[in-house]
């Protein structure tokens, strides 16, 4: 039985670092394992300009462990006020690797997001021209639409048309949660991709709601029924290069998660790679972990694959019950669960 597993160093193609003191906890947790991360821009205020991205990038780098060579890949937050010139500036900056579309109100700190995803076609056109990927939170926000249907309605109402009108635009369907999203990606060429979180691979809505409500499994888009989980699993296990690792690690303080109105987000960074390794091994597909974690993402982003490696050791390891993040207590996703793999 394999006792160690060495793979090309992975990258995290969807991550929330937060800001301020929290960076002291979140940046090392990721930088110890991952070489690069696509850093989500949903701060208050959001990262809407190159100048904001530059200073946030410096704050992140200041917390990276020495010699980690960690590289934050910054993302521009799209709003109704974003201009074509801001996208041109982002392309010229050399530090921005994507533009994030949050439909206004869809999730944490999305109030400044886009009020009508069909109303910013000039921005999609400029992104296509500048070869900057469009990163989508693919959910509609209307209260009358059932929360379990919001991803499918987004695809039908917006994404299909965006895809058709901008054929050279690279699109990442972030944190895909439905069979509909999986099929949409599979039915297009390699310019359409999706990130996959550990929770959407390993869980379905029973893990959120059956036998008691589990606030630490609550994220957005919300976990769906098992048939959707199976579609995501099959896409990943098939070795399709359009599906790659993006943890969506999103810390919220314990008291904000375990609350009458709990925040959405799973803090998966402390155990991210052992979690994915456990999933692949459970499905007799450990040989496919490396391409999912380390190859397909850089290939899509037109970046070099990493040249160094990380090693996992087969040794039972229990995910810590708590993590201290900038003076706040967080509960890591799957806290207390024993995994068969740990980082060397
Ligand atoms: O669960 C989530 N948490 N989904 C998101 O889209 C945002 C994230 C956060 O920032 O907390
Ligand atoms: Zn996210």
Coordinates of C-alpha atoms and ligand atoms in Angstrom, one line a residue:
X1 CA 0.0 0.0 0.0
X2 CA 1.3 3.4 -0.9
X3 CA 2.7 5.1 2.2
X4 CA 3.6 8.4 0.6
X5 CA 2.2 10.3 -2.3
X6 CA 4.3 13.0 -4.0
X7 CA 2.7 15.3 -6.5
X8 CA 3.5 18.5 -8.4
X9 CA 2.8 21.3 -6.0
X10 CA -0.9 22.3 -6.4
X11 CA -2.6 25.6 -6.7
X12 CA -6.0 26.7 -5.3
X13 CA -8.1 28.3 -8.1
X14 CA -10.7 29.8 -5.7
X15 CA -9.9 31.1 -2.3
X16 CA -11.0 33.7 0.3
X17 CA -8.2 35.0 2.4
X18 CA -10.1 37.9 4.0
X19 CA -8.0 40.8 5.2
X20 CA -6.3 42.5 8.2
X21 CA -5.3 40.3 11.1
X22 CA -7.0 37.2 9.5
X23 CA -4.3 37.1 6.9
X24 CA -1.9 36.0 9.6
X25 CA -3.8 32.7 9.8
X26 CA -5.3 32.2 6.3
X27 CA -2.2 33.0 4.2
X28 CA 0.2 30.5 5.9
X29 CA -2.6 27.8 5.9
X30 CA -2.7 28.0 2.1
X31 CA 0.9 28.9 1.3
X32 CA 2.3 25.9 3.1
X33 CA 0.7 23.7 0.5
X34 CA -0.3 25.7 -2.6
X35 CA 2.1 27.7 -4.7
X36 CA -0.6 30.0 -6.2
X37 CA -4.2 30.9 -5.3
X38 CA -6.9 32.9 -7.1
X39 CA -7.8 35.3 -4.4
X40 CA -11.5 36.3 -4.3
X41 CA -12.1 40.0 -4.1
X42 CA -15.2 40.1 -1.9
X43 CA -13.8 42.3 0.8
X44 CA -15.4 45.4 2.3
X45 CA -14.8 47.5 0.3
X46 CA -14.4 45.1 -2.7
X47 CA -11.3 44.9 -4.9
X48 CA -12.7 47.0 -7.8
X49 CA -9.5 48.6 -9.1
X50 CA -5.9 47.7 -9.8
X51 CA -4.7 50.0 -7.0
X52 CA -6.8 48.1 -4.5
X53 CA -5.6 44.8 -5.8
X54 CA -2.0 45.9 -5.6
X55 CA -2.2 46.9 -1.9
X56 CA -4.2 43.8 -1.0
X57 CA -1.6 41.7 -2.8
X58 CA 1.1 43.3 -0.7
X59 CA -0.8 42.6 2.5
X60 CA -1.1 39.0 1.6
X61 CA 2.6 38.6 0.6
X62 CA 3.6 40.1 3.9
X63 CA 2.0 37.1 5.7
X64 CA 3.4 34.4 3.4
X65 CA 6.0 32.2 5.2
X66 CA 9.6 32.8 4.2
X67 CA 10.7 30.8 1.2
X68 CA 7.2 29.7 0.4
X69 CA 7.4 31.5 -3.0
X70 CA 3.6 31.9 -2.6
X71 CA 2.0 33.9 -5.4
X72 CA -1.4 35.5 -4.9
X73 CA -3.3 35.8 -8.2
X74 CA -5.6 38.8 -7.9
X75 CA -9.1 39.2 -9.1
X76 CA -11.1 42.3 -10.1
X77 CA -14.6 42.5 -8.6
X78 CA -17.1 43.6 -11.3
X79 CA -19.8 46.1 -10.4
X80 CA -22.3 48.1 -12.3
X81 CA -19.8 50.9 -12.4
X82 CA -16.8 48.9 -13.8
X83 CA -15.5 50.4 -17.0
X84 CA -13.8 49.0 -20.0
X85 CA -10.7 51.1 -19.1
X86 CA -10.5 49.3 -15.7
X87 CA -10.4 46.0 -17.5
X88 CA -7.7 47.3 -19.8
X89 CA -5.8 48.5 -16.8
X90 CA -6.2 45.2 -15.1
X91 CA -4.8 43.4 -18.1
X92 CA -1.8 45.7 -18.1
X93 CA -1.2 45.4 -14.4
X94 CA 0.4 41.9 -14.6
X95 CA -1.2 41.0 -11.2
X96 CA -4.8 40.4 -12.2
X97 CA -5.8 36.9 -13.5
X98 CA -9.6 37.1 -13.5
X99 CA -12.7 39.2 -13.1
X100 CA -15.4 38.0 -10.7
X101 CA -19.0 38.4 -11.4
X102 CA -21.1 38.3 -8.2
X103 CA -24.8 38.8 -9.0
X104 CA -25.7 41.5 -6.4
X105 CA -26.9 39.9 -3.2
X106 CA -25.9 36.3 -4.1
X107 CA -23.5 35.8 -1.2
X108 CA -21.0 37.2 1.3
X109 CA -20.1 40.8 0.5
X110 CA -21.8 40.8 -2.9
X111 CA -23.9 43.9 -2.3
X112 CA -21.8 45.9 -4.7
X113 CA -22.0 43.1 -7.3
X114 CA -23.7 43.3 -10.7
X115 CA -27.4 44.0 -10.7
X116 CA -28.0 42.6 -14.1
X117 CA -25.5 40.0 -15.6
X118 CA -27.1 40.7 -19.0
X119 CA -26.4 44.4 -18.7
X120 CA -22.6 44.3 -18.8
X121 CA -21.9 42.9 -22.2
X122 CA -19.3 45.6 -23.0
X123 CA -17.3 44.3 -20.1
X124 CA -17.5 40.7 -21.3
X125 CA -16.4 41.9 -24.7
X126 CA -13.4 43.7 -23.1
X127 CA -12.5 40.7 -21.0
X128 CA -12.5 38.5 -24.1
X129 CA -10.3 41.0 -25.9
X130 CA -7.9 41.3 -23.0
X131 CA -7.9 37.5 -22.5
X132 CA -8.9 37.8 -18.8
X133 CA -11.1 34.9 -17.6
X134 CA -14.6 35.7 -16.3
X135 CA -15.1 34.0 -13.0
X136 CA -18.8 33.4 -12.2
X137 CA -20.8 33.0 -9.1
X138 CA -23.5 31.3 -11.1
X139 CA -26.7 31.9 -9.2
X140 CA -29.7 34.2 -9.6
X141 CA -30.7 36.1 -6.6
X142 CA -34.5 36.7 -6.8
X143 CA -36.2 35.7 -3.6
X144 CA -39.0 34.0 -5.5
X145 CA -36.6 31.5 -7.0
X146 CA -36.0 28.4 -4.9
X147 CA -32.4 28.4 -3.5
X148 CA -31.9 24.9 -4.9
X149 CA -32.8 26.1 -8.4
X150 CA -30.7 29.3 -8.6
X151 CA -27.7 27.8 -10.3
X152 CA -29.8 26.2 -13.1
X153 CA -31.8 29.4 -13.6
X154 CA -28.6 31.4 -13.9
X155 CA -27.3 29.0 -16.6
X156 CA -30.5 29.2 -18.6
X157 CA -31.1 32.9 -18.2
X158 CA -27.6 34.3 -18.5
X159 CA -24.7 31.9 -19.0
X160 CA -25.9 30.2 -22.2
X161 CA -26.1 33.6 -24.0
X162 CA -22.8 34.9 -22.6
X163 CA -21.1 31.8 -23.8
X164 CA -22.6 32.1 -27.3
X165 CA -21.8 35.8 -27.7
X166 CA -18.2 35.7 -26.5
X167 CA -16.8 32.4 -27.9
X168 CA -13.2 33.3 -27.1
X169 CA -13.9 34.4 -23.5
X170 CA -12.5 32.0 -20.9
X171 CA -15.2 31.3 -18.3
X172 CA -14.9 29.6 -15.0
X173 CA -18.1 28.4 -13.5
X174 CA -16.9 28.7 -9.9
X175 CA -17.8 26.1 -7.3
X176 CA -20.1 24.1 -9.5
X177 CA -22.9 22.4 -7.5
X178 CA -25.4 20.9 -9.9
X179 CA -25.6 18.3 -12.7
X180 CA -26.8 21.2 -14.9
X181 CA -23.6 23.1 -14.3
X182 CA -21.5 20.0 -14.9
X183 CA -23.3 19.4 -18.2
X184 CA -23.0 23.0 -19.3
X185 CA -19.3 22.8 -18.9
X186 CA -19.0 19.4 -20.5
X187 CA -21.0 20.6 -23.5
X188 CA -18.5 23.3 -24.4
X189 CA -14.9 23.5 -25.4
X190 CA -12.0 23.9 -23.0
X191 CA -12.6 27.7 -22.7
X192 CA -15.4 26.8 -20.2
X193 CA -14.2 25.3 -17.0
X194 CA -15.3 24.8 -13.4
X195 CA -13.7 24.8 -10.0
X196 CA -14.8 22.1 -7.6
X197 CA -14.8 22.4 -3.8
X198 CA -14.2 19.6 -1.4
X199 CA -17.6 20.0 0.2
X200 CA -19.5 19.7 -3.1
X201 CA -17.5 16.6 -4.0
X202 CA -17.9 14.9 -0.6
X203 CA -21.3 16.0 0.6
X204 CA -24.9 16.6 -0.4
X205 CA -27.7 18.5 1.3
X206 CA -28.4 15.6 3.7
X207 CA -25.0 16.5 5.3
X208 CA -26.4 19.9 5.9
X209 CA -29.9 19.2 7.0
X210 CA -30.5 15.5 8.0
X211 CA -30.4 14.6 11.7
X212 CA -29.8 18.2 12.8
X213 CA -28.6 21.4 11.0
X214 CA -24.9 21.5 10.4
X215 CA -23.8 25.1 10.0
X216 CA -20.2 24.3 9.2
X217 CA -21.4 22.6 6.0
X218 CA -23.4 25.6 4.9
X219 CA -21.9 27.4 2.0
X220 CA -23.2 29.1 -1.2
X221 CA -24.1 27.8 -3.6
X222 CA -25.8 25.5 -1.1
X223 CA -25.2 21.8 -1.2
X224 CA -27.6 20.0 -3.5
X225 CA -29.2 16.6 -3.7
X226 CA -27.1 13.5 -4.1
X227 CA -27.7 13.1 -7.8
X228 CA -25.9 16.4 -8.3
X229 CA -23.1 15.4 -6.1
X230 CA -22.7 12.2 -8.2
X231 CA -22.5 14.2 -11.4
X232 CA -19.8 16.4 -9.9
X233 CA -17.9 13.3 -8.7
X234 CA -18.1 11.6 -12.1
X235 CA -16.9 14.7 -13.9
X236 CA -13.9 15.0 -11.6
X237 CA -13.1 11.3 -11.6
X238 CA -13.3 11.1 -15.4
X239 CA -10.1 13.2 -15.6
X240 CA -11.8 15.9 -17.6
X241 CA -9.4 18.9 -17.7
X242 CA -12.3 21.3 -17.5
X243 CA -12.8 20.5 -13.8
X244 CA -10.0 21.5 -11.4
X245 CA -9.3 22.3 -7.7
X246 CA -10.8 25.4 -6.1
X247 CA -11.4 25.0 -2.4
X248 CA -13.6 28.1 -1.9
X249 CA -12.1 28.1 1.6
X250 CA -14.1 30.9 3.2
X251 CA -13.5 31.4 7.0
X252 CA -16.1 32.9 9.3
X253 CA -15.7 33.1 13.0
X254 CA -17.3 30.2 14.9
X255 CA -19.9 32.4 16.5
X256 CA -20.9 33.7 13.1
X257 CA -21.4 30.2 11.8
X258 CA -23.2 28.8 14.8
X259 CA -25.8 31.5 14.9
X260 CA -29.5 32.0 14.3
X261 CA -28.6 33.4 10.9
X262 CA -25.3 31.7 10.1
X263 CA -22.8 32.8 7.5
X264 CA -22.1 30.9 4.4
X265 CA -18.6 29.4 3.9
X266 CA -16.5 26.4 4.8
X267 CA -13.0 27.0 6.1
X268 CA -11.3 24.1 4.3
X269 CA -7.8 25.4 3.9
X270 CA -6.3 23.7 7.0
X271 CA -7.0 20.3 5.5
X272 CA -7.6 21.0 1.8
X273 CA -5.2 18.6 0.0
X274 CA -5.7 15.7 2.5
X275 CA -9.4 16.1 2.0
X276 CA -9.2 15.9 -1.8
X277 CA -6.7 13.0 -1.5
X278 CA -9.2 11.1 0.7
X279 CA -11.9 11.6 -1.9
X280 CA -9.8 10.4 -4.8
X281 CA -8.7 7.4 -2.8
X282 CA -12.2 6.4 -1.7
X283 CA -13.0 6.2 -5.4
X284 CA -9.8 4.3 -6.4
X285 CA -8.6 7.2 -8.4
X286 CA -5.6 8.5 -6.4
X287 CA -3.7 8.5 -9.7
X288 CA -6.0 11.3 -10.9
X289 CA -5.5 13.6 -8.0
X290 CA -2.3 15.3 -9.4
X291 CA -3.9 16.4 -12.7
X292 CA -7.0 17.8 -10.9
X293 CA -4.9 19.6 -8.3
X294 CA -1.8 20.6 -10.2
X295 CA -2.2 20.5 -14.0
X296 CA -5.6 21.4 -15.2
X297 CA -5.8 24.7 -13.4
X298 CA -2.5 26.2 -14.7
X299 CA -3.3 24.8 -18.2
X300 CA -6.6 26.7 -18.2
X301 CA -5.1 29.9 -16.8
X302 CA -2.3 29.7 -19.4
X303 CA 0.3 29.6 -16.7
X304 CA 3.2 27.2 -16.2
X305 CA 2.7 24.1 -14.1
X306 CA 4.6 24.2 -10.8
X307 CA 8.0 22.5 -10.9
X308 CA 8.4 21.5 -7.3
X309 CA 6.4 18.9 -5.3
X310 CA 4.5 18.3 -2.1
X311 CA 4.2 15.0 -0.3
X312 CA 1.3 13.4 1.6
X313 CA 1.9 10.7 4.1
X314 CA -0.5 7.9 4.8
X315 CA -1.0 8.4 8.5
X316 CA -4.3 8.9 10.3
X317 CA -4.7 12.5 11.1
X318 CA -7.6 14.3 12.8
X319 CA -8.6 17.7 11.5
X320 CA -8.2 20.1 14.4
X321 CA -11.3 21.2 16.2
X322 CA -10.4 24.9 16.0
X323 CA -8.1 27.2 14.3
X324 CA -7.1 30.6 15.5
X325 CA -7.2 33.1 12.7
X326 CA -6.2 36.7 13.5
X327 CA -7.7 36.6 17.0
X328 CA -10.9 34.9 15.9
X329 CA -11.8 31.2 16.5
X330 CA -12.7 29.3 13.3
X331 CA -13.9 25.7 13.0
X332 CA -12.2 24.1 10.1
X333 CA -14.5 22.3 7.7
X334 CA -14.7 18.6 8.8
X335 CA -13.2 19.4 12.2
X336 CA -12.7 16.3 14.3
X337 CA -12.8 14.0 11.3
X338 CA -10.0 11.5 10.9
X339 CA -8.4 11.4 7.4
X340 CA -6.0 8.7 6.2
X341 CA -3.6 11.3 4.7
X342 CA -1.7 14.2 6.2
X343 CA 0.8 16.6 4.7
X344 CA 4.4 15.6 5.2
Ligands
LIG1 O1 -20.1 30.0 1.0 C1 -19.6 31.0 0.4 N1 -18.8 31.8 1.2 N2 -19.9 31.3 -0.8 C2 -19.5 32.4 -1.4 O2 -19.8 32.6 -2.6 C3 -18.7 33.4 -0.6 C4 -18.0 32.8 0.5 C5 -17.6 33.9 1.5 O3 -17.0 34.9 1.1 O4 -17.8 33.7 2.7
LIG2 ZN1 -16.0 31.8 -3.1

